[in-house]
Short mmCIF file of C-alpha atoms in Angstrom, two decimals:
data_model
loop_
_atom_site.label_atom_id
_atom_site.label_comp_id
_atom_site.label_asym_id
_atom_site.label_seq_id
_atom_site.Cartn_x
_atom_site.Cartn_y
_atom_site.Cartn_z
CA MET A 1 11.71 -41.08 31.17
CA GLY A 2 9.15 -42.23 29.02
CA LYS A 3 5.74 -40.47 28.46
CA SER A 4 2.52 -40.92 30.40
CA GLY A 5 -0.19 -38.75 27.39
CA THR A 6 -0.56 -36.24 25.65
CA VAL A 7 -1.99 -33.27 26.55
CA PHE A 8 -4.46 -31.60 24.58
CA ASN A 9 -5.88 -27.86 25.69
CA GLY A 10 -4.64 -28.74 29.03
CA ILE A 11 -5.92 -32.29 29.03
CA LYS A 12 -4.42 -34.84 30.07
CA MET A 13 -4.79 -38.46 27.46
CA ASN A 14 -3.57 -40.91 27.27
CA GLU A 15 -2.69 -42.83 24.10
CA PRO A 16 -4.08 -46.17 22.75
CA PRO A 17 -2.73 -48.71 24.12
CA TYR A 18 -0.85 -51.40 21.38
CA GLN A 19 -3.33 -53.91 18.84
CA SER A 20 -1.64 -56.71 17.91
CA PHE A 21 -1.89 -58.18 14.82
CA PHE A 22 -2.90 -61.35 16.27
CA SER A 23 -6.48 -61.08 18.53
CA TYR A 24 -8.08 -63.49 21.76
CA GLU A 25 -12.06 -64.66 21.63
CA LEU A 26 -13.40 -62.69 24.20
CA THR A 27 -16.02 -65.72 26.05
CA ARG A 28 -18.85 -65.70 28.64
CA PRO A 29 -21.12 -68.96 29.87
CA TYR A 30 -24.15 -69.85 27.59
CA PRO A 31 -27.01 -69.02 28.96
CA PHE A 32 -28.89 -73.06 28.88
CA ARG A 33 -28.82 -75.10 32.32
CA TRP A 34 -28.81 -78.09 29.65
CA PHE A 35 -25.42 -77.18 28.34
CA THR A 36 -23.16 -78.21 30.82
CA PHE A 37 -24.33 -81.88 30.89
CA VAL A 38 -24.71 -83.16 27.83
CA ALA A 39 -21.95 -81.01 26.49
CA SER A 40 -19.78 -83.58 29.30
CA ILE A 41 -22.00 -86.33 28.45
CA GLY A 42 -21.09 -86.34 25.15
CA PHE A 43 -17.16 -85.58 25.93
CA LEU A 44 -17.35 -88.96 27.91
CA GLY A 45 -19.79 -91.05 25.05
CA PHE A 46 -16.86 -89.77 22.23
CA THR A 47 -13.94 -90.22 23.65
CA ALA A 48 -15.48 -93.64 24.34
CA LEU A 49 -16.32 -93.77 20.63
CA PHE A 50 -13.37 -92.28 18.70
CA SER A 51 -11.10 -93.64 20.97
CA TYR A 52 -12.68 -96.80 20.07
CA LEU A 53 -12.09 -96.32 16.70
CA ASN A 54 -8.59 -94.76 16.52
CA PHE A 55 -7.72 -98.83 18.81
CA VAL A 56 -9.55 -100.24 15.50
CA SER A 57 -8.13 -98.72 12.43
CA THR A 58 -4.27 -97.18 14.35
CA GLY A 59 -3.66 -99.90 17.14
CA SER A 60 -1.93 -102.31 13.87
CA THR A 61 1.00 -102.76 12.14
CA LEU A 62 0.85 -105.10 8.81
CA THR A 63 3.50 -107.24 9.19
CA ASN A 64 5.08 -110.61 6.44
CA GLU A 65 4.60 -114.05 7.22
CA VAL A 66 5.35 -117.10 4.97
CA SER A 67 2.63 -119.52 5.27
CA ARG A 68 1.34 -122.50 3.55
CA ASN A 69 -1.81 -122.70 4.86
CA PRO A 70 -3.11 -119.09 3.22
CA HIS A 71 -6.81 -119.57 3.89
CA ARG A 72 -6.39 -121.13 7.63
CA THR A 73 -3.68 -117.98 8.46
CA ILE A 74 -6.06 -114.30 7.31
CA ALA A 75 -8.80 -115.99 9.34
CA ASP A 76 -7.41 -116.89 12.20
CA ASN A 77 -5.98 -113.41 11.94
CA LYS A 78 -9.06 -110.84 11.23
CA TRP A 79 -8.93 -108.37 12.50
CA PHE A 80 -12.42 -107.33 13.69
CA PRO A 81 -15.06 -109.16 10.91
CA LYS A 82 -17.74 -107.96 11.19
CA TRP A 83 -17.29 -103.91 10.80
CA PRO A 84 -17.26 -102.59 7.65
CA SER A 85 -14.46 -102.40 6.02
CA PHE A 86 -13.83 -99.16 5.03
CA LEU A 87 -12.33 -99.29 8.66
CA THR A 88 -10.65 -101.95 9.18
CA ASP A 89 -9.56 -102.61 4.76
CA LYS A 90 -5.92 -102.09 5.64
CA PHE A 91 -5.62 -104.59 8.64
CA GLN A 92 -7.02 -107.34 6.97
CA PRO A 93 -4.19 -110.36 6.47
CA THR A 94 -3.76 -110.47 2.77
CA CYS A 95 -2.31 -113.12 1.22
CA GLN A 96 -0.79 -113.68 -2.21
CA THR A 97 -1.81 -115.81 -5.14
CA LEU A 98 1.25 -118.50 -6.65
CA SER A 99 1.92 -117.74 -9.97
CA LEU A 100 3.49 -121.30 -11.02
CA PRO A 101 5.29 -121.50 -14.24
CA VAL A 102 5.42 -123.96 -16.12
CA ASN A 103 8.01 -126.44 -16.10
CA SER A 104 8.29 -125.97 -12.02
CA GLU A 105 8.36 -129.00 -10.05
CA PHE A 106 6.47 -129.15 -6.81
CA PHE A 107 4.54 -131.28 -4.15
CA THR A 108 1.37 -131.83 -2.94
CA SER A 109 0.04 -131.33 0.78
CA GLN A 110 0.51 -135.59 0.40
CA ASN A 111 4.46 -134.52 1.08
CA ALA A 112 4.60 -137.81 -1.15
CA LEU A 113 5.39 -137.34 -4.97
CA THR A 114 7.06 -134.54 -6.92
CA TYR A 115 5.82 -133.31 -9.91
CA THR A 116 6.13 -131.50 -13.08
CA LEU A 117 3.95 -128.34 -14.37
CA THR A 118 3.80 -129.42 -17.59
CA SER A 119 0.91 -127.14 -19.17
CA VAL A 120 -1.44 -125.03 -18.46
CA TRP A 121 -4.42 -123.48 -20.40
CA ARG A 122 -8.24 -122.43 -19.53
CA PRO A 123 -11.00 -124.23 -20.75
CA ALA A 124 -13.80 -122.58 -24.07
CA THR A 125 -16.29 -120.94 -21.50
CA THR A 126 -18.71 -119.98 -24.53
CA PRO A 127 -20.47 -122.25 -27.86
CA GLN A 128 -18.90 -119.38 -29.77
CA ASN A 129 -15.63 -119.40 -28.60
CA MET A 130 -14.19 -122.77 -28.58
CA THR A 131 -10.25 -122.67 -28.59
CA ASN A 132 -9.18 -122.97 -24.90
CA THR A 133 -6.18 -120.28 -23.48
CA ILE A 134 -2.85 -120.74 -23.71
CA ALA A 135 -0.95 -119.81 -20.05
CA PRO A 136 2.48 -119.45 -18.60
CA SER A 137 1.49 -119.87 -15.28
CA LEU A 138 -0.97 -121.78 -12.79
CA ALA A 139 -2.66 -119.34 -10.65
CA TYR A 140 -2.36 -121.28 -7.01
CA TYR A 141 -4.11 -120.38 -3.95
CA ASP A 142 -4.31 -123.86 -2.06
CA ASN A 143 -7.55 -124.79 -4.46
CA VAL A 144 -8.12 -128.77 -3.52
CA LEU A 145 -6.84 -130.91 -6.89
CA GLU A 146 -9.40 -131.89 -9.33
CA ASN A 147 -10.90 -134.62 -12.20
CA CYS A 148 -7.79 -135.70 -12.17
CA THR A 149 -7.34 -137.92 -14.81
CA ILE A 150 -3.84 -141.30 -15.21
CA TRP A 151 -3.48 -140.91 -19.44
CA SER A 152 -0.67 -142.79 -19.32
CA ILE A 153 1.87 -144.23 -17.90
CA GLU A 154 5.73 -145.40 -19.26
CA VAL A 155 7.85 -147.87 -17.87
CA ASP A 156 11.79 -147.73 -19.58
CA LEU A 157 14.10 -149.49 -19.17
CA GLU A 158 17.38 -149.50 -19.55
CA ALA A 159 20.64 -151.52 -18.55
CA MET A 160 24.62 -150.41 -20.30
CA ASP A 161 22.93 -146.97 -19.53
CA ARG A 162 22.74 -145.88 -16.64
CA SER A 163 25.57 -144.74 -14.12
CA ALA A 164 28.09 -147.51 -12.15
CA ASN A 165 26.55 -146.08 -9.18
CA GLN A 166 22.65 -146.92 -10.19
CA PHE A 167 24.37 -150.39 -11.90
CA ALA A 168 25.13 -151.57 -8.15
CA TYR A 169 21.79 -151.83 -6.72
CA ALA A 170 20.58 -153.56 -10.03
CA GLU A 171 21.72 -154.32 -13.52
CA TRP A 172 18.55 -153.37 -15.05
CA GLY A 173 16.91 -150.11 -14.58
CA ALA A 174 13.38 -149.01 -14.40
CA THR A 175 11.94 -145.50 -15.24
CA VAL A 176 8.26 -145.08 -14.23
CA ARG A 177 6.96 -141.49 -16.46
CA SER A 178 3.22 -141.22 -15.18
CA HIS A 179 0.85 -138.40 -17.40
CA ALA A 180 -1.95 -136.85 -15.67
CA THR A 181 -4.58 -133.44 -15.98
CA CYS A 182 -5.55 -131.91 -13.51
CA ALA A 183 -8.99 -129.14 -12.48
CA ILE A 184 -8.43 -126.52 -10.93
CA SER A 185 -11.27 -124.01 -9.42
CA GLY A 186 -11.06 -120.61 -8.44
CA GLU A 187 -12.06 -117.16 -7.86
CA ASN A 188 -10.52 -116.64 -11.66
CA GLY A 189 -12.96 -120.17 -13.09
CA VAL A 190 -11.54 -123.12 -13.88
CA GLN A 191 -8.14 -124.06 -15.17
CA MET A 192 -6.91 -126.91 -16.42
CA PHE A 193 -2.62 -128.31 -15.99
CA ASN A 194 -1.16 -131.86 -17.42
CA LEU A 195 1.97 -133.12 -15.32
CA THR A 196 4.29 -135.89 -14.62
CA GLN A 197 5.74 -137.67 -12.98
CA GLU A 198 8.73 -139.76 -13.27
CA TYR A 199 9.82 -142.84 -10.36
CA ASP A 200 12.81 -144.69 -10.50
CA TYR A 201 13.65 -145.76 -6.99
CA VAL A 202 17.34 -146.20 -7.72
CA PRO A 203 17.70 -142.49 -9.59
CA THR A 204 21.35 -140.99 -9.98
CA THR A 205 21.99 -139.37 -7.85
CA ILE A 206 21.67 -142.69 -4.88
CA SER A 207 24.30 -142.20 -2.85
CA PHE A 208 26.27 -146.54 -2.68
CA SER A 209 26.01 -146.23 0.94
CA GLY A 210 22.52 -147.33 -0.02
CA LEU A 211 23.07 -151.26 -0.36
CA TYR A 212 21.30 -154.08 0.40
CA GLU A 213 19.53 -150.87 2.25
CA PHE A 214 15.56 -149.50 1.80
CA LEU A 215 16.25 -146.15 0.48
CA GLY A 216 13.52 -144.44 0.72
CA SER A 217 13.79 -142.66 -2.73
CA ALA A 218 11.21 -140.74 -5.02
CA PHE A 219 9.52 -140.28 -1.40
CA ILE A 220 9.85 -136.30 0.62
CA ALA A 221 8.44 -137.91 4.02
CA ARG A 222 6.09 -140.68 4.78
CA ASP A 223 3.49 -141.69 7.81
CA LYS A 224 1.95 -145.22 7.97
CA MET A 225 -0.18 -144.46 10.38
CA SER A 226 -2.32 -140.81 9.06
CA ARG A 227 -1.53 -141.33 6.15
CA ALA A 228 -0.93 -145.59 5.65
CA SER A 229 -2.74 -145.54 2.03
CA LEU A 230 -0.11 -143.29 0.78
CA TRP A 231 2.66 -146.15 2.91
CA TRP A 232 1.67 -148.89 1.59
CA GLY A 233 1.97 -146.85 -2.31
CA GLU A 234 6.09 -146.20 -1.90
CA SER A 235 5.43 -149.95 -0.98
CA LEU A 236 4.24 -151.43 -3.85
CA LEU A 237 6.03 -148.62 -5.69
CA SER A 238 9.73 -150.43 -4.47
CA THR A 239 8.95 -153.55 -4.71
CA TYR A 240 8.19 -153.98 -8.34
CA TRP A 241 10.34 -152.19 -9.11
CA ALA A 242 13.07 -154.91 -7.43
CA LEU A 243 11.27 -157.24 -8.99
CA LEU A 244 10.73 -155.96 -12.98
CA THR A 245 14.76 -155.21 -12.69
CA MET A 246 15.50 -158.67 -11.49
CA GLU A 247 13.67 -160.36 -13.66
CA MET A 248 15.70 -158.08 -16.34
CA GLN A 249 19.27 -159.35 -15.17
CA GLN A 250 18.04 -162.91 -15.62
CA ILE A 251 16.58 -162.97 -19.03
CA ARG A 252 19.68 -160.80 -20.67
CA GLN A 253 21.91 -163.63 -17.97
CA ASN A 254 20.09 -166.30 -20.21
CA ASP A 255 20.34 -164.22 -23.46
CA THR A 256 24.32 -164.52 -22.56
CA LEU A 257 24.46 -168.29 -21.00
CA ASN A 258 22.56 -169.04 -23.93
CA VAL A 259 24.92 -167.35 -27.04
CA GLU A 260 21.97 -165.04 -27.99
CA PRO A 261 20.88 -161.72 -28.31
CA ALA A 262 20.27 -159.95 -25.70
CA ILE A 263 18.20 -156.24 -25.34
CA ARG A 264 19.33 -153.64 -25.01
CA LYS A 265 16.69 -151.91 -23.95
CA GLY A 266 12.92 -151.00 -23.80
CA THR A 267 9.68 -149.24 -23.07
CA LEU A 268 5.62 -150.37 -22.18
CA LEU A 269 3.22 -147.87 -22.82
CA PHE A 270 0.63 -148.89 -20.60
CA THR A 271 -2.84 -147.19 -21.26
CA ARG A 272 -6.84 -148.16 -19.94
CA SER A 273 -8.88 -149.13 -23.09
CA ASN A 274 -12.03 -148.01 -23.93
CA LYS A 275 -14.24 -150.02 -22.82
CA PRO A 276 -12.27 -149.44 -18.25
CA GLU A 277 -12.02 -152.32 -16.42
CA LYS A 278 -13.49 -151.64 -13.82
CA ASP A 279 -11.61 -154.79 -11.04
CA ILE A 280 -8.24 -153.15 -10.22
CA THR A 281 -6.72 -157.08 -10.45
CA ALA A 282 -8.11 -158.05 -13.69
CA ILE A 283 -4.46 -158.84 -15.78
CA ASP A 284 -6.22 -156.48 -19.07
CA PHE A 285 -6.90 -153.37 -16.60
CA PHE A 286 -4.55 -151.80 -19.15
CA GLN A 287 -3.82 -151.96 -22.63
CA VAL A 288 0.16 -152.04 -23.50
CA ASP A 289 1.76 -150.88 -26.15
CA TYR A 290 6.33 -151.62 -26.72
CA ARG A 291 9.54 -151.44 -28.07
CA PHE A 292 12.84 -153.44 -27.15
CA ILE A 293 15.90 -153.31 -29.56
CA VAL A 294 17.91 -156.39 -29.32
CA ASP A 295 21.21 -156.62 -30.02
CA THR A 296 22.17 -158.48 -32.92
CA GLN A 297 25.28 -160.75 -33.65
CA ALA A 298 25.85 -159.59 -36.70
CA PRO A 299 26.78 -157.05 -38.55
CA PRO A 300 28.08 -155.38 -35.29
CA GLY A 301 26.61 -152.80 -33.72
CA ASP A 302 23.23 -153.70 -35.52
CA TYR A 303 19.64 -154.59 -33.32
CA LYS A 304 16.25 -156.14 -34.02
CA ILE A 305 13.00 -154.86 -32.78
CA ILE A 306 10.50 -156.00 -30.31
CA TYR A 307 6.69 -154.54 -30.77
CA PRO A 308 2.99 -155.54 -31.07
CA GLY A 309 2.99 -156.29 -34.74
CA LEU A 310 5.10 -158.94 -33.50
CA TYR A 311 3.39 -161.89 -31.88
CA ASP A 312 -0.67 -160.36 -33.16
CA GLY A 313 0.06 -159.83 -37.07
CA ASP A 314 -2.03 -156.99 -37.48
CA ASP A 315 -2.25 -155.45 -34.52
CA THR A 316 -0.25 -152.85 -34.51
CA SER A 317 -2.12 -151.00 -32.14
CA GLY A 318 -1.46 -151.83 -29.28
CA THR A 319 -1.68 -156.14 -27.46
CA LYS A 320 -3.14 -157.46 -24.56
CA LEU A 321 -1.49 -158.46 -21.93
CA SER A 322 -3.15 -161.88 -21.62
CA ARG A 323 -2.25 -162.51 -24.95
CA LEU A 324 1.06 -161.34 -23.90
CA VAL A 325 1.00 -163.80 -20.91
CA ALA A 326 -0.88 -166.67 -22.26
CA ARG A 327 2.19 -167.13 -24.27
CA SER A 328 5.11 -165.92 -22.36
CA ALA A 329 6.56 -163.39 -25.15
CA TYR A 330 9.49 -162.67 -25.09
CA PRO A 331 10.40 -160.95 -22.91
CA ASN A 332 7.93 -162.13 -20.42
CA ILE A 333 8.23 -159.19 -17.42
CA TRP A 334 4.90 -158.90 -17.98
CA GLY A 335 3.01 -159.36 -15.01
CA TYR A 336 5.70 -157.47 -12.61
CA ALA A 337 5.21 -154.41 -15.80
CA ASP A 338 1.44 -154.00 -14.79
CA ASP A 339 1.76 -154.77 -11.39
CA LEU A 340 4.10 -151.75 -10.85
CA ALA A 341 1.86 -149.59 -14.03
CA LYS A 342 -1.25 -149.80 -11.24
CA SER A 343 1.10 -149.61 -8.25
CA ALA A 344 2.22 -145.88 -10.02
CA TYR A 345 -1.43 -145.44 -10.87
CA SER A 346 -2.79 -145.62 -7.37
CA THR A 347 -0.26 -143.66 -6.25
CA ILE A 348 0.14 -141.00 -8.17
CA LEU A 349 -3.96 -140.74 -7.63
CA ALA A 350 -3.76 -140.73 -3.93
CA ASP A 351 -1.70 -138.46 -2.84
CA LEU A 352 -3.44 -136.11 -5.53
CA GLY A 353 -6.89 -136.43 -3.49
CA GLN A 354 -8.60 -138.34 -5.60
CA VAL A 355 -11.21 -139.89 -2.68
CA THR A 356 -13.48 -140.30 -5.21
CA THR A 357 -11.65 -142.05 -7.68
CA SER A 358 -12.50 -145.96 -8.86
CA PRO A 359 -10.78 -148.36 -8.70
CA ASN A 360 -7.63 -148.04 -6.52
CA ILE A 361 -5.51 -151.25 -4.62
CA LEU A 362 -4.54 -147.95 -2.16
CA THR A 363 -8.90 -147.85 -1.03
CA ASN A 364 -9.21 -151.44 -1.14
CA ALA A 365 -8.72 -153.78 1.31
CA SER A 366 -8.32 -157.00 -0.32
CA ALA A 367 -6.65 -155.95 -3.62
CA LEU A 368 -3.94 -154.60 -1.50
CA GLN A 369 -3.62 -158.42 -0.12
CA TYR A 370 -3.65 -159.14 -3.51
CA PHE A 371 -0.91 -156.76 -4.46
CA THR A 372 0.94 -157.51 -1.71
CA ALA A 373 0.82 -161.62 -1.46
CA ASN A 374 4.25 -162.17 -1.84
CA PHE A 375 5.73 -159.04 0.11
CA LYS A 376 7.82 -161.55 2.53
CA ASP A 377 8.91 -164.00 0.03
CA ASN A 378 12.30 -161.47 -1.68
CA LYS A 379 14.98 -162.55 -0.93
CA ILE A 380 18.42 -159.83 -2.18
CA GLY A 381 20.29 -161.75 -4.98
CA GLN A 382 17.32 -164.40 -5.91
CA ASP A 383 14.52 -162.52 -6.04
CA ILE A 384 15.60 -158.34 -6.48
CA ALA A 385 19.06 -157.48 -6.83
CA ASN A 386 20.54 -155.11 -4.48
CA ALA A 387 18.13 -152.39 -3.25
CA GLN A 388 15.91 -153.61 -0.35
CA PRO A 389 12.54 -152.30 -1.42
CA GLY A 390 9.72 -150.95 1.55
CA PRO A 391 8.84 -149.49 3.82
CA ALA A 392 5.95 -152.68 4.18
CA THR A 393 8.51 -156.60 3.78
CA ALA A 394 5.17 -157.54 5.02
CA ASP A 395 1.97 -158.42 3.21
CA TYR A 396 -0.83 -156.34 4.31
CA SER A 397 -2.54 -159.40 5.68
CA SER A 398 -0.07 -158.99 8.42
CA LEU A 399 0.80 -155.67 8.93
CA LYS A 400 -2.76 -153.73 8.71
CA ASP A 401 -3.43 -154.07 12.82
CA THR A 402 0.61 -152.03 12.48
CA THR A 403 -0.61 -149.49 10.29
CA GLY A 404 -3.16 -146.55 9.88
CA PRO A 405 -6.96 -147.27 7.90
CA LEU A 406 -6.91 -146.70 4.25
CA ASN A 407 -8.32 -144.13 3.09
CA LEU A 408 -7.55 -141.04 1.01
CA THR A 409 -7.87 -137.10 2.04
CA THR A 410 -8.09 -134.06 -1.07
CA SER A 411 -4.80 -132.91 -1.92
CA THR A 412 -3.60 -129.07 -2.70
CA ILE A 413 0.07 -128.55 -3.58
CA ASN A 414 2.22 -127.93 -1.13
CA ALA A 415 3.67 -124.13 -2.05
CA GLN A 416 4.26 -121.29 0.71
CA TYR A 417 2.81 -117.59 0.82
CA LEU A 418 4.00 -114.39 1.79
CA CYS A 419 1.14 -113.24 4.02
CA GLN A 420 0.52 -109.91 5.72
CA VAL A 421 -1.25 -109.92 8.94
CA PRO A 422 -2.09 -107.57 11.21
CA GLN A 423 0.11 -106.98 14.25
CA ARG A 424 -1.33 -104.60 17.58
CA LYS A 425 1.49 -102.11 17.85
CA SER A 426 3.12 -101.30 21.98
CA THR A 427 1.68 -99.80 24.14
CA GLY A 428 2.75 -97.24 24.27
CA ASN A 429 3.05 -96.91 20.97
CA LEU A 430 -0.44 -96.56 20.72
CA LEU A 431 -2.09 -94.86 23.83
CA VAL A 432 -0.14 -92.56 22.17
CA SER A 433 -1.52 -92.34 18.19
CA ILE A 434 -5.40 -92.93 19.70
CA LEU A 435 -4.22 -89.79 21.78
CA LEU A 436 -3.46 -87.50 19.06
CA ALA A 437 -6.90 -89.06 16.88
CA ASP A 438 -8.31 -87.82 19.47
CA LEU A 439 -7.71 -84.51 20.50
CA VAL A 440 -7.76 -83.95 16.66
CA PHE A 441 -11.63 -85.83 16.34
CA LEU A 442 -13.00 -84.20 19.81
CA GLN A 443 -12.12 -81.02 18.62
CA THR A 444 -13.83 -81.47 15.36
CA LEU A 445 -16.77 -82.11 17.15
CA TRP A 446 -16.35 -79.36 19.70
CA ARG A 447 -16.78 -76.22 17.71
CA LEU A 448 -18.99 -77.93 15.48
CA PHE A 449 -21.14 -78.41 18.41
CA ARG A 450 -20.36 -74.57 19.22
CA PHE A 451 -21.48 -73.22 16.18
CA VAL A 452 -24.52 -74.76 16.03
CA VAL A 453 -25.15 -73.70 18.99
CA ASP A 454 -24.08 -69.99 18.92
CA HIS A 455 -25.55 -69.69 15.25
CA PHE A 456 -29.22 -71.11 16.30
CA LEU A 457 -29.85 -71.68 19.34
CA LEU A 458 -28.46 -67.60 21.23
CA LYS A 459 -30.14 -66.31 18.45
CA SER A 460 -33.05 -66.28 21.07
CA VAL A 461 -31.03 -64.79 23.62
CA VAL A 462 -31.00 -61.29 25.18
CA ASP A 463 -27.31 -59.94 24.70
CA ALA A 464 -25.87 -63.01 23.90
CA ASN A 465 -23.77 -61.64 22.37
CA LYS A 466 -22.60 -58.98 24.35
CA CYS A 467 -19.48 -59.60 26.28
CA VAL A 468 -20.14 -60.32 30.62
CA GLY A 469 -19.27 -56.36 31.90
CA CYS A 470 -21.15 -55.68 28.07
CA ALA A 471 -24.54 -56.62 29.17
CA SER A 472 -23.55 -55.57 33.58
CA VAL A 473 -23.95 -52.03 31.90
CA THR A 474 -27.02 -52.88 30.55
CA GLU A 475 -28.46 -54.68 32.64
CA LEU A 476 -27.57 -52.33 35.02
CA ARG A 477 -29.07 -49.27 33.53
CA SER A 478 -32.37 -51.64 33.02
CA GLY A 479 -32.43 -52.46 36.43
CA TYR A 480 -32.67 -47.85 36.71
CA ARG A 481 -35.06 -47.43 34.89
CA ALA A 482 -37.55 -49.39 35.83
CA LEU A 483 -36.44 -48.49 39.10
CA TYR A 484 -37.01 -44.51 38.08
CA GLU A 485 -39.94 -45.68 36.07
CA ALA A 486 -41.23 -46.90 39.31
CA ARG A 487 -40.97 -44.17 41.26
#
């Protein structure tokens, strides 16, 4: 049997109760009438506030998304945009800036031609430092292409050096190479870059199965209703490519029949003059420099060069096209070559979104009619070889009611951006995360509230720090004393 107590001098003493290392607090009701009301209202109000704040700050997760329009992606996925950023910055949508290295290829938002980025630089911004800063890549974030200028257009002509499948379409081929400079403006200032566009209606990758059909090469997409200007631009390029190469083919055939030296290949360089012509239909809108290699009969393999000074005496810097056309200078392809260069000039400006740049064939109905007047007369085997141009096969006046208006829109580089957008958590995860966060905040607030009341308000209350039993004994003794004194 266990001992129930200790005997001391004949008196049985109780043993002290066991005391744990851990302790608990004795509580008693607060002696304030307003306390219950304030605590209840505060609980409800702060529970709603904390739940809302927790929903804003932890109610979503960031997921990866690929976008072609980062500005719209960010605008459509803005998470509580009017709230302070320190609450929502972790859950705001963001998109990465692209880095386009030099020599990379791209196409614009017009989905037409393909370009090669050849150089990038930041222009000098202060008089003290007039040196441009060369960059290895273009930092790009859906910026609008601005102030694009086409400096030169080259037309390279060649025959026997082309592949067999190209030769099946046309004995001669033409590669149109255009050089331009554009600018973009962004958070980091202005960036300038050079680009090159190369057009060949019958490229080396063309299939032999497309003979006598519209090839649709070089252009990524076409829409004659929403992008009618570029639809006509493609028609101009392919048609004058076909007319020029057929003209070279006929010249070579005539030289062969007459047992005369024939042209092996050639190149033409079209540039704007120092006093540029405002009428794009004018023959001297461009000035031209050129070289043609002509095979000679003896000795075998020898050749001669046709160059501007050959016709104009001391004028070796360039020749006006009007002089060459008036003289029917050999090889007499100046008209078609000029039309092809003007077609490339206008189409590239349209593709780069240069809305205000003029003149442009593709924004001028009368100029477009002038350059398409001969479209319906072209016949395979006579005016063109086996490469059928298109998509337009008639002049502008005949087809204008079947296409959209001649207008241009600004362009951006067509690219894909890696974005992070907020996605709301599932209902179960959302409730658990909000509940746990609310409990932490409410407990902290409750402790803070009690601390203020206990240390500042209870000091004025007598026996506020005594337990309920002790306070009752004190009140009872006070009552006995009052009764005794009353007697």
